mmCIF file of C-alpha atoms and ligand atoms in Angstrom:
data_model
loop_
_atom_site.group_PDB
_atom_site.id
_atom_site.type_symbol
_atom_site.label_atom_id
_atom_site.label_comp_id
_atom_site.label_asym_id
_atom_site.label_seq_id
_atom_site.Cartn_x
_atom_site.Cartn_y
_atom_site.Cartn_z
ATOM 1 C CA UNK A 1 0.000 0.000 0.000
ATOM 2 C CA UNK A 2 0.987 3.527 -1.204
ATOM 3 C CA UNK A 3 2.259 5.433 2.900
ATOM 4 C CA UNK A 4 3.240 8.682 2.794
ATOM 5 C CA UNK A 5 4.192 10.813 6.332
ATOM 6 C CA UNK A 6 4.764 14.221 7.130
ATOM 7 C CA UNK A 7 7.454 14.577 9.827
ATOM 8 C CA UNK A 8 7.241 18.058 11.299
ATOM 9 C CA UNK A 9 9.461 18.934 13.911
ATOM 10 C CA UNK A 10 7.650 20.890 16.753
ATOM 11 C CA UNK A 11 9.466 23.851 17.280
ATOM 12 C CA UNK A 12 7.032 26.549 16.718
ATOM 13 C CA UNK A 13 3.904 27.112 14.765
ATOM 14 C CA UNK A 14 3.275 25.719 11.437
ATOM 15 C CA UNK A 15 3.098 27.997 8.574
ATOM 16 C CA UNK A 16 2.050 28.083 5.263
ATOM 17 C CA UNK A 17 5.082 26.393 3.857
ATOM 18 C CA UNK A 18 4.448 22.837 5.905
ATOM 19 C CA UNK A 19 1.066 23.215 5.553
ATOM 20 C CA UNK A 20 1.782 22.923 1.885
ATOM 21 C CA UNK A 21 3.641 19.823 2.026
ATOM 22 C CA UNK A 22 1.408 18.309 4.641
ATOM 23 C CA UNK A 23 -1.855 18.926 1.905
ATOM 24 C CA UNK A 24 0.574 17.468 -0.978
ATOM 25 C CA UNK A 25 1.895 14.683 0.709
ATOM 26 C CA UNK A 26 -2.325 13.877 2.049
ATOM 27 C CA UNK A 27 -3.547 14.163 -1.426
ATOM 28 C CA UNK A 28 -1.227 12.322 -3.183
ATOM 29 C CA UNK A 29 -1.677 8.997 -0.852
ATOM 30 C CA UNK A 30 -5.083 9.290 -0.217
ATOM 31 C CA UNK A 31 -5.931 9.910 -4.046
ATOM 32 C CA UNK A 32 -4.953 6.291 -4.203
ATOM 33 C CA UNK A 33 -6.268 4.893 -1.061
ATOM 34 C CA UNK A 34 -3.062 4.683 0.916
ATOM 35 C CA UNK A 35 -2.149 5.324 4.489
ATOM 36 C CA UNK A 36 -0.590 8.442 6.048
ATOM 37 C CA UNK A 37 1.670 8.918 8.993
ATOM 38 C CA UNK A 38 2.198 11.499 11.163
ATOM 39 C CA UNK A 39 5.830 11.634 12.541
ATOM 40 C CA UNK A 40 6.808 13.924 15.201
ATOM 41 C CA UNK A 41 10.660 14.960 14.316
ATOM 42 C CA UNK A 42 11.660 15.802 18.037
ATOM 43 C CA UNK A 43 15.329 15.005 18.495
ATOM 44 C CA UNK A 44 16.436 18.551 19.524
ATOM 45 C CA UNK A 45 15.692 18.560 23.328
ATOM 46 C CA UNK A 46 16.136 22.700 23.422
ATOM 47 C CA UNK A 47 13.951 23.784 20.625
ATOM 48 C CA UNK A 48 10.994 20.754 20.722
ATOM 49 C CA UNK A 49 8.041 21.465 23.279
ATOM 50 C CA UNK A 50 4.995 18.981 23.270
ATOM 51 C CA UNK A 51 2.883 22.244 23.254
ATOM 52 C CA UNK A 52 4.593 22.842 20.073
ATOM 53 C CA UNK A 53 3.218 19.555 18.663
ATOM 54 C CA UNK A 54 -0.170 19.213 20.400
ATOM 55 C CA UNK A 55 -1.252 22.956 18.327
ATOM 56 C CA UNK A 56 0.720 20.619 15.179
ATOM 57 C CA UNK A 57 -1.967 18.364 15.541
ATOM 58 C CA UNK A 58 -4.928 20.828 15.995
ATOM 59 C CA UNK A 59 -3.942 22.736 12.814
ATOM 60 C CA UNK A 60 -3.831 19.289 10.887
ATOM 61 C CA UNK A 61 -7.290 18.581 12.368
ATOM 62 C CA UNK A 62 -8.640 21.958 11.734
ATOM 63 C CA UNK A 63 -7.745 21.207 7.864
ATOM 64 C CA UNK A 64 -9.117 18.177 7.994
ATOM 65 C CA UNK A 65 -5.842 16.178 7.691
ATOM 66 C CA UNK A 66 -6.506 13.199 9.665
ATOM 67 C CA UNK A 67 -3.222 10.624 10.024
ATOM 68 C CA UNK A 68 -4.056 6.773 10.318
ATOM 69 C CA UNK A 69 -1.179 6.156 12.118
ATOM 70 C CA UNK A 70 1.204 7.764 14.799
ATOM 71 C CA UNK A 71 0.769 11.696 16.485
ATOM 72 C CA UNK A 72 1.455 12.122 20.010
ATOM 73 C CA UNK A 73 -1.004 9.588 21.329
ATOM 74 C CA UNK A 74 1.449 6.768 19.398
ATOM 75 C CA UNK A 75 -1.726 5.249 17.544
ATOM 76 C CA UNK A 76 -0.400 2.134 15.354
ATOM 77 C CA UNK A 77 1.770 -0.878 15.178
ATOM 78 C CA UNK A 78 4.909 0.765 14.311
ATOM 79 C CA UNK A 79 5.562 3.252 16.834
ATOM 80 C CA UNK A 80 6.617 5.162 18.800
ATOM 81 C CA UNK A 81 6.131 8.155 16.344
ATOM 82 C CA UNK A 82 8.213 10.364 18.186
ATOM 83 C CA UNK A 83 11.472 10.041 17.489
ATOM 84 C CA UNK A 84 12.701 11.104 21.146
ATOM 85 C CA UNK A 85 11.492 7.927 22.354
ATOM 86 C CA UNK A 86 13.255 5.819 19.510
ATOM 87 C CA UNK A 87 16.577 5.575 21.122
ATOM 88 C CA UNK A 88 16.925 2.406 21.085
ATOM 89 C CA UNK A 89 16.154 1.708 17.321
ATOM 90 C CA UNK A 90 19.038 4.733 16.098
ATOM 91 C CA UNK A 91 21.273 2.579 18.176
ATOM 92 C CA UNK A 92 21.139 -0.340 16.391
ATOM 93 C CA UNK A 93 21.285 0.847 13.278
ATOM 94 C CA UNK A 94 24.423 3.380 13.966
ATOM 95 C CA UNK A 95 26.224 0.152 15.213
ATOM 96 C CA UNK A 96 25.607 -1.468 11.883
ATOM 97 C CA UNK A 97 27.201 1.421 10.643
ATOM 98 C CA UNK A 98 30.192 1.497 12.728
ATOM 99 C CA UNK A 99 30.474 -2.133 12.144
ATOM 100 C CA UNK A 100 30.896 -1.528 8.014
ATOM 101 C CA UNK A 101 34.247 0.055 9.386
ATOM 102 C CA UNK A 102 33.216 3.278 7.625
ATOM 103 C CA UNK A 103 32.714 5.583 10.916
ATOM 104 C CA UNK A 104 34.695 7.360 13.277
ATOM 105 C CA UNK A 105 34.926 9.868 15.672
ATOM 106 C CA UNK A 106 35.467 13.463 15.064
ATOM 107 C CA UNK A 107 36.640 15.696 17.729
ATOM 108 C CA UNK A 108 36.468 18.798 15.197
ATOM 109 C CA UNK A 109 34.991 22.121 16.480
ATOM 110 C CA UNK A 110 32.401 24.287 14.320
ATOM 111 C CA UNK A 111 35.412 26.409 14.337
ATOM 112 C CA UNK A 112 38.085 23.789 12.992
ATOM 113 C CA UNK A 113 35.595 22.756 10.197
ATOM 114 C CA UNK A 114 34.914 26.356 8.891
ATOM 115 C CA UNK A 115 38.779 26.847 8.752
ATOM 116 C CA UNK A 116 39.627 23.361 7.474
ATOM 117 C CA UNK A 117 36.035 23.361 5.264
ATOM 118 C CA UNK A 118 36.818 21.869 1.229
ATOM 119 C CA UNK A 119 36.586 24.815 -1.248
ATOM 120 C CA UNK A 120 33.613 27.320 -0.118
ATOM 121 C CA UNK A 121 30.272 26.630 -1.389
ATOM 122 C CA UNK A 122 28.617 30.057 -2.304
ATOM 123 C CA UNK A 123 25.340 28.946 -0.468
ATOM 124 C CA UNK A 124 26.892 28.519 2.821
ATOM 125 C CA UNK A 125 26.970 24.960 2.637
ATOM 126 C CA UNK A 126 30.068 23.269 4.730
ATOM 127 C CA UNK A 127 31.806 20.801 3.175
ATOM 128 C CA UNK A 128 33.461 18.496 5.669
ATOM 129 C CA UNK A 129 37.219 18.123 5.181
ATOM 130 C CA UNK A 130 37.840 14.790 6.769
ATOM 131 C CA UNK A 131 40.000 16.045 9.037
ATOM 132 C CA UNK A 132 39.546 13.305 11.600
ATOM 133 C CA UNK A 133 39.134 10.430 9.394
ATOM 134 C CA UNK A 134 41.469 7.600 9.532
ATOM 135 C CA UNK A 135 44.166 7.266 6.438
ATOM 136 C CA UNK A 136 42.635 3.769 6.211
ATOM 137 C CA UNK A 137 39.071 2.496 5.404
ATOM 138 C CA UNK A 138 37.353 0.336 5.639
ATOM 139 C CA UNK A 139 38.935 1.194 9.874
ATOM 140 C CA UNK A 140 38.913 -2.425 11.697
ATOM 141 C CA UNK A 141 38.774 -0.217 15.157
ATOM 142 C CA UNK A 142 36.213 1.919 16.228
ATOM 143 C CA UNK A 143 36.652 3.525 19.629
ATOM 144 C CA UNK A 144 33.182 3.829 20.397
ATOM 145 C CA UNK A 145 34.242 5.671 23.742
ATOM 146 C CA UNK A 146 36.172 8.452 22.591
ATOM 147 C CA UNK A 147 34.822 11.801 22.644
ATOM 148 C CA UNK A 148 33.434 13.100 19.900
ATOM 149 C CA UNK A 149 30.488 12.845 17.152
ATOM 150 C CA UNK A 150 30.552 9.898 14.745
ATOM 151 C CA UNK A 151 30.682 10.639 11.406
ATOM 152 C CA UNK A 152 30.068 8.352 8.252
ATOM 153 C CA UNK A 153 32.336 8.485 5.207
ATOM 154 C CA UNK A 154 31.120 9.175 1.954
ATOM 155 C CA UNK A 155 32.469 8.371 -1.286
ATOM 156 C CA UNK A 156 33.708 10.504 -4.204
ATOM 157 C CA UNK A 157 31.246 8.602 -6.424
ATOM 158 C CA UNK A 158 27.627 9.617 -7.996
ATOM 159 C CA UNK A 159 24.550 8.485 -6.629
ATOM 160 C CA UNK A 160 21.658 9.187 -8.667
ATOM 161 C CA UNK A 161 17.982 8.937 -8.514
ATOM 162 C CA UNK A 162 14.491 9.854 -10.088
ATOM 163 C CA UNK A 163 12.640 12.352 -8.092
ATOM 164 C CA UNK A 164 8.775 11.772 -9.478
ATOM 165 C CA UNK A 165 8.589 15.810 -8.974
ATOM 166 C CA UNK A 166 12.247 17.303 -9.817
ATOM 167 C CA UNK A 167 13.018 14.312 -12.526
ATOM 168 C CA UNK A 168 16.654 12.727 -12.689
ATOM 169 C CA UNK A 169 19.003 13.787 -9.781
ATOM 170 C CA UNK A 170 23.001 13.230 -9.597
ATOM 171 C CA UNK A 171 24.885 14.400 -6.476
ATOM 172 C CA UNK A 172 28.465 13.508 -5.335
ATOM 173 C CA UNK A 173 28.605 13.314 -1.826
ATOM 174 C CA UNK A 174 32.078 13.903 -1.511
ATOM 175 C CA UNK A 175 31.786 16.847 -3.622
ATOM 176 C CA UNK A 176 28.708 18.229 -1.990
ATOM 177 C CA UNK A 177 28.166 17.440 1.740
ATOM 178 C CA UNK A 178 31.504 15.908 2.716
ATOM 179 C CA UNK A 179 31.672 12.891 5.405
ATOM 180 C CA UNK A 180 28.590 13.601 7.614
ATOM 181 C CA UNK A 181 27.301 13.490 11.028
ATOM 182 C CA UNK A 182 25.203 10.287 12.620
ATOM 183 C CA UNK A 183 25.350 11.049 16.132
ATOM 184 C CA UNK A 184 26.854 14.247 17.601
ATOM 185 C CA UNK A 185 29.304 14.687 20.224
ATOM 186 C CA UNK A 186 26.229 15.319 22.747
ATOM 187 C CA UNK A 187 24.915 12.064 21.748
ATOM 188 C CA UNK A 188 22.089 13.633 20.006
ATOM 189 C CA UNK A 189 20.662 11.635 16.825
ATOM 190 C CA UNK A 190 21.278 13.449 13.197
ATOM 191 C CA UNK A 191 18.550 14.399 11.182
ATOM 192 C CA UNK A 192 19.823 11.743 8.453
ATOM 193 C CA UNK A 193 20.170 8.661 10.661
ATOM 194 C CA UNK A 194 16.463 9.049 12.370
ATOM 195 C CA UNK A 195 14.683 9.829 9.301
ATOM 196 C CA UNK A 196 16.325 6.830 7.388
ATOM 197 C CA UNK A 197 15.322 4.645 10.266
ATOM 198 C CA UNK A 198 11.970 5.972 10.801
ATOM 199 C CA UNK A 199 10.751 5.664 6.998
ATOM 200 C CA UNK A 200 12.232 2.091 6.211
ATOM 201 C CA UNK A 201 10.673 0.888 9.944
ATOM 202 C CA UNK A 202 7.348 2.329 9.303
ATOM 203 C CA UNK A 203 7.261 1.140 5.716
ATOM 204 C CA UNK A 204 7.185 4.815 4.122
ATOM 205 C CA UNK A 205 6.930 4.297 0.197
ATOM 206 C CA UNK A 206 6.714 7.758 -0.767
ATOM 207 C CA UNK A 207 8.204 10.498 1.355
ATOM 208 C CA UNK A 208 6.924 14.513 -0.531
ATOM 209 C CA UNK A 209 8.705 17.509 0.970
ATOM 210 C CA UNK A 210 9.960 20.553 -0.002
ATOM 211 C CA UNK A 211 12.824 20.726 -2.384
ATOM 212 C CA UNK A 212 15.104 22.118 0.071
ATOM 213 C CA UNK A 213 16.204 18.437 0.673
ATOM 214 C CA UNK A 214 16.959 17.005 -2.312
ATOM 215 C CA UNK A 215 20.915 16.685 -1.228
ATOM 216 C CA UNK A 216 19.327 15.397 1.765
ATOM 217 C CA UNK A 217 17.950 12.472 -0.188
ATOM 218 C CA UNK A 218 20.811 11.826 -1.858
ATOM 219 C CA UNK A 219 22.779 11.519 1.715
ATOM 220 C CA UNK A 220 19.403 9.424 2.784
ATOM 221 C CA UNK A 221 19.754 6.743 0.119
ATOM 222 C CA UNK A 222 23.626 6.216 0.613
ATOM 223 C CA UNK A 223 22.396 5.049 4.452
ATOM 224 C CA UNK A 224 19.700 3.162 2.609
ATOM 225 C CA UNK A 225 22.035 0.826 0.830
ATOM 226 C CA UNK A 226 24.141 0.783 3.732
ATOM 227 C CA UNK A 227 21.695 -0.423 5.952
ATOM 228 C CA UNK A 228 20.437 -2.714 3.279
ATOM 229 C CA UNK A 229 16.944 -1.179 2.938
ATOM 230 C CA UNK A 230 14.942 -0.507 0.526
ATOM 231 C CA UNK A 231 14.975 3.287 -0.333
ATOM 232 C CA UNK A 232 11.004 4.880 -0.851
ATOM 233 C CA UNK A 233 10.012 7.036 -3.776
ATOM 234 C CA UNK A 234 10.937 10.971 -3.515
ATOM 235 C CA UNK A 235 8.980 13.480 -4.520
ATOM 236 C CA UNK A 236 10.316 16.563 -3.750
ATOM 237 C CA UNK A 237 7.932 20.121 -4.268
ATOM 238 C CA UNK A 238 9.174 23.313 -5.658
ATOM 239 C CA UNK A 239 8.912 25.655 -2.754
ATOM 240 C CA UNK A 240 6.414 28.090 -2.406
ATOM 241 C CA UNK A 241 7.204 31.671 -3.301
ATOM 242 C CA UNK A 242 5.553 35.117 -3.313
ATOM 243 C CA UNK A 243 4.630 37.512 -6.571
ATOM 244 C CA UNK A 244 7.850 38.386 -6.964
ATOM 245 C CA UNK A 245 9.478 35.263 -7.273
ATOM 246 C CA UNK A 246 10.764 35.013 -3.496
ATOM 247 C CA UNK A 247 10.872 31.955 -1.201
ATOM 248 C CA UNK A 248 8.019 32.728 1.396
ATOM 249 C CA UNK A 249 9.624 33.320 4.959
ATOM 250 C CA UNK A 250 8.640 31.642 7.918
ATOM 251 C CA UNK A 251 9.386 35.028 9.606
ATOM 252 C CA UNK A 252 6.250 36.338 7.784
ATOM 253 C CA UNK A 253 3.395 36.007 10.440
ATOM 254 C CA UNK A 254 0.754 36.360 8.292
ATOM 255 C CA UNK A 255 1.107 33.346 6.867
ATOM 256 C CA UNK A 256 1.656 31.382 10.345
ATOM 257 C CA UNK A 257 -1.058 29.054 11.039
ATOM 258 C CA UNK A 258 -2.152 31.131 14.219
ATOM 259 C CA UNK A 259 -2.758 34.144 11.474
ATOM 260 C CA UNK A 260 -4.200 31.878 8.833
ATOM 261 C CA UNK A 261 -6.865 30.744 11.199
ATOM 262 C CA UNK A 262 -7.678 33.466 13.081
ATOM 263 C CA UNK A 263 -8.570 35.570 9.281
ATOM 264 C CA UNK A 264 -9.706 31.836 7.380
ATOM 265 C CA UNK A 265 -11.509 28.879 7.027
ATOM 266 C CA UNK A 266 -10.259 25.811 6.757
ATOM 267 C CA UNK A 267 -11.214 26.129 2.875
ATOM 268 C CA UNK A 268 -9.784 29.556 2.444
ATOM 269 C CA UNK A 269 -6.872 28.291 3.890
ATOM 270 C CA UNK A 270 -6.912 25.078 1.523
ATOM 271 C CA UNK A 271 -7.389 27.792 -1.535
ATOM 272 C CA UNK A 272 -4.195 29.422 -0.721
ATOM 273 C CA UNK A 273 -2.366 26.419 -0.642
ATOM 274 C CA UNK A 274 -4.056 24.562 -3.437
ATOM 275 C CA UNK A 275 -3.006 28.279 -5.568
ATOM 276 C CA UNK A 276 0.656 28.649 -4.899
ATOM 277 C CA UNK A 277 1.141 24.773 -5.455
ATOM 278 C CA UNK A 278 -0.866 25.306 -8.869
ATOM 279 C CA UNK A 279 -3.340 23.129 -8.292
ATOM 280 C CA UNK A 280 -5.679 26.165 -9.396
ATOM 281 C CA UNK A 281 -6.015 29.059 -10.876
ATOM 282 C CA UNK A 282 -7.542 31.026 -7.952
ATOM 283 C CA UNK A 283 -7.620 31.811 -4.377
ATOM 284 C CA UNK A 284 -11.044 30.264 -4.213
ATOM 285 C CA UNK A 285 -11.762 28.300 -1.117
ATOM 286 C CA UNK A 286 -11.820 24.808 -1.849
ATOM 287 C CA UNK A 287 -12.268 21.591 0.039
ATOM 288 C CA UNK A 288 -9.677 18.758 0.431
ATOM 289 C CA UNK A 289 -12.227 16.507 -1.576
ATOM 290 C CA UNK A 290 -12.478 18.738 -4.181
ATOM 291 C CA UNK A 291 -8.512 18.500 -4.239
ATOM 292 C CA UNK A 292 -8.553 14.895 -4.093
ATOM 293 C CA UNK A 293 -10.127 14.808 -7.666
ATOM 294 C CA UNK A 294 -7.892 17.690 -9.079
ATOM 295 C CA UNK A 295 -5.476 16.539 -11.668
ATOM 296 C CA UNK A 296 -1.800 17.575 -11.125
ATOM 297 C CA UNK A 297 1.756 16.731 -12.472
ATOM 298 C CA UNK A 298 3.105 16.564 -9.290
ATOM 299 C CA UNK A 299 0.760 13.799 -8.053
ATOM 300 C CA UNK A 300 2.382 10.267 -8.681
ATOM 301 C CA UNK A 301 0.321 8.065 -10.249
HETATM 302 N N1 LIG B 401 11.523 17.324 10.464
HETATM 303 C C1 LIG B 401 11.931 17.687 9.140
HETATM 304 C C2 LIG B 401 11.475 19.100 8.850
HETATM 305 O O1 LIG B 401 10.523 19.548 9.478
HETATM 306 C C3 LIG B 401 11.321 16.735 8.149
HETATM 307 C C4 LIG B 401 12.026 16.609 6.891
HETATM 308 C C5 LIG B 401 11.503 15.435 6.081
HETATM 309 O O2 LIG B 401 10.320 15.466 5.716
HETATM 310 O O3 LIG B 401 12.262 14.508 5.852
HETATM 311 O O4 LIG B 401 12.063 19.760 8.028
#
């Protein structure tokens, strides 16, 4: 069966933007029947706040996006859905990882990698180095009580992949991330571990989301292979952008969810979104059924 999710991570209120690729990502597995998961992306202690999450979950039920699986109450067989309590699971799968031989520690600052950083990307992306890594790989040792974050090599070799939304991708990982980050120094989990784990555990076949993470995909189905799962489907959605051509800011509170409802219906709210993704041609209020039965390129079929 066709399951999508939408991950949010509850550090503040939603705003347009993830309400745009929680309504994508709804429509295009419910237009075939399939399930939908809600995933709450928690792993940074200082900036997540259940209150943060709870008003998540009243904006998605004021839209009328109902999840058949996960959310704070944990409803569904392949739980828990928020990542804080999946310790245990990120574990395992980092000592996989280390056990490939292609970890190790890194004791390098912020400061050392800015200094040390491979040839400066112009949109502030840090390239990792490799300062720390050993000369030879795959390592046989693996200190796994040194200080430090672990960090997984990457090779200087293309991985490439069809994005049903942006078409044909090709990224070098040595080129354009560097070695990257699976658990930091603090023992905190990395974006790109948990999310690999999450979606292959809970059986995600398609994962939608804003374009912004198409390198992120790239770096997500390197862990795939690694792991030896089966990657899902990407479909990654141009992001939203005003009149004039520029990417919407989440520092605009007008278009924060607390704004949206406050001036909006649920369908008025659903006609703004259903507009900037091009769904249609006006601001027109419209109802997520009506949307279900709207055709679209950027629906997979
Ligand atoms: N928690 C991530 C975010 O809110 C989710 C990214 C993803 O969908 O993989 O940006």
């Amino acid at each position: 069966m066709v399951t999508g999710r939408f991950a949010p991570s509850p550090s503040g209120r939603m705003h347009l933007g993830n309400i745009y690729a929680a309504v994508m990502s709804w429509l295009s597995v419910k237009r075939r029947g399939g399930r939908w998961i809600l995933r709450i992306e928690d792993l940074d202690p200082q900036r997540s706040k259940k209150a943060h999450a709870e008003m998540i979950e009243d904006d998605l039920h004021w839209l009328g996006l109902d999840w058949d699986e996960g959310g704070l109450e944990n409803k569904g067989s392949h739980g828990p859905y928020l990542q804080s309590q999946r310790h245990d699971l990120y574990q395992h799968y980092l000592d996989r990882l280390i056990a490939t031989g292609y970890t190790y520690k890194c004791r390098c600052t912020r400061a050392d990698i800015m200094t040390t950083q491979a040839p400066h990307q112009s949109d502030g992306r840090v390239i990792y180095a490799g300062t720390c890594r050993p000369s030879v790989l795959p390592c046989p040792t693996f200190d796994s009580h040194a200080p430090g974050a672990v960090r997984l090599y990457v090779p200087d070799s293309d991985i490439c992949f069809n994005d049903l939304i942006a078409g044909p991708q090709i990224y070098n990982l040595a080129r354009d991330c560097g070695d990257f980050i699976l658990c930091r120094a603090d023992g905190a989990w990395s974006y790109q571990l948990a999310v690999v784990v999450d979606d292959a555990l809970m059986g995600i076949t398609e994962v939608m989301r804003g374009n912004d993470l198409l390198l992120s995909a790239a770096q997500q189905i390197y862990l795939y292979r690694l792991l030896g799962f089966t990657p899902p489907l990407f479909a990654h959605l141009p992001l939203l952008t005003n009149e004039l051509g520029q990417r919407l800011s989440k520092r605009d509170n007008s278009l924060s969810m607390e704004s949206l409802r406050r001036d909006h219906t649920p369908e008025q709210v659903l006609g703004l979104v259903a507009h900037a993704a091009r769904l249609t041609d006006s601001t027109s209020p419209v109802s997520l059924n009506e949307l279900l039965s709207i055709p679209s390129t950027l629906f997979p079929r």
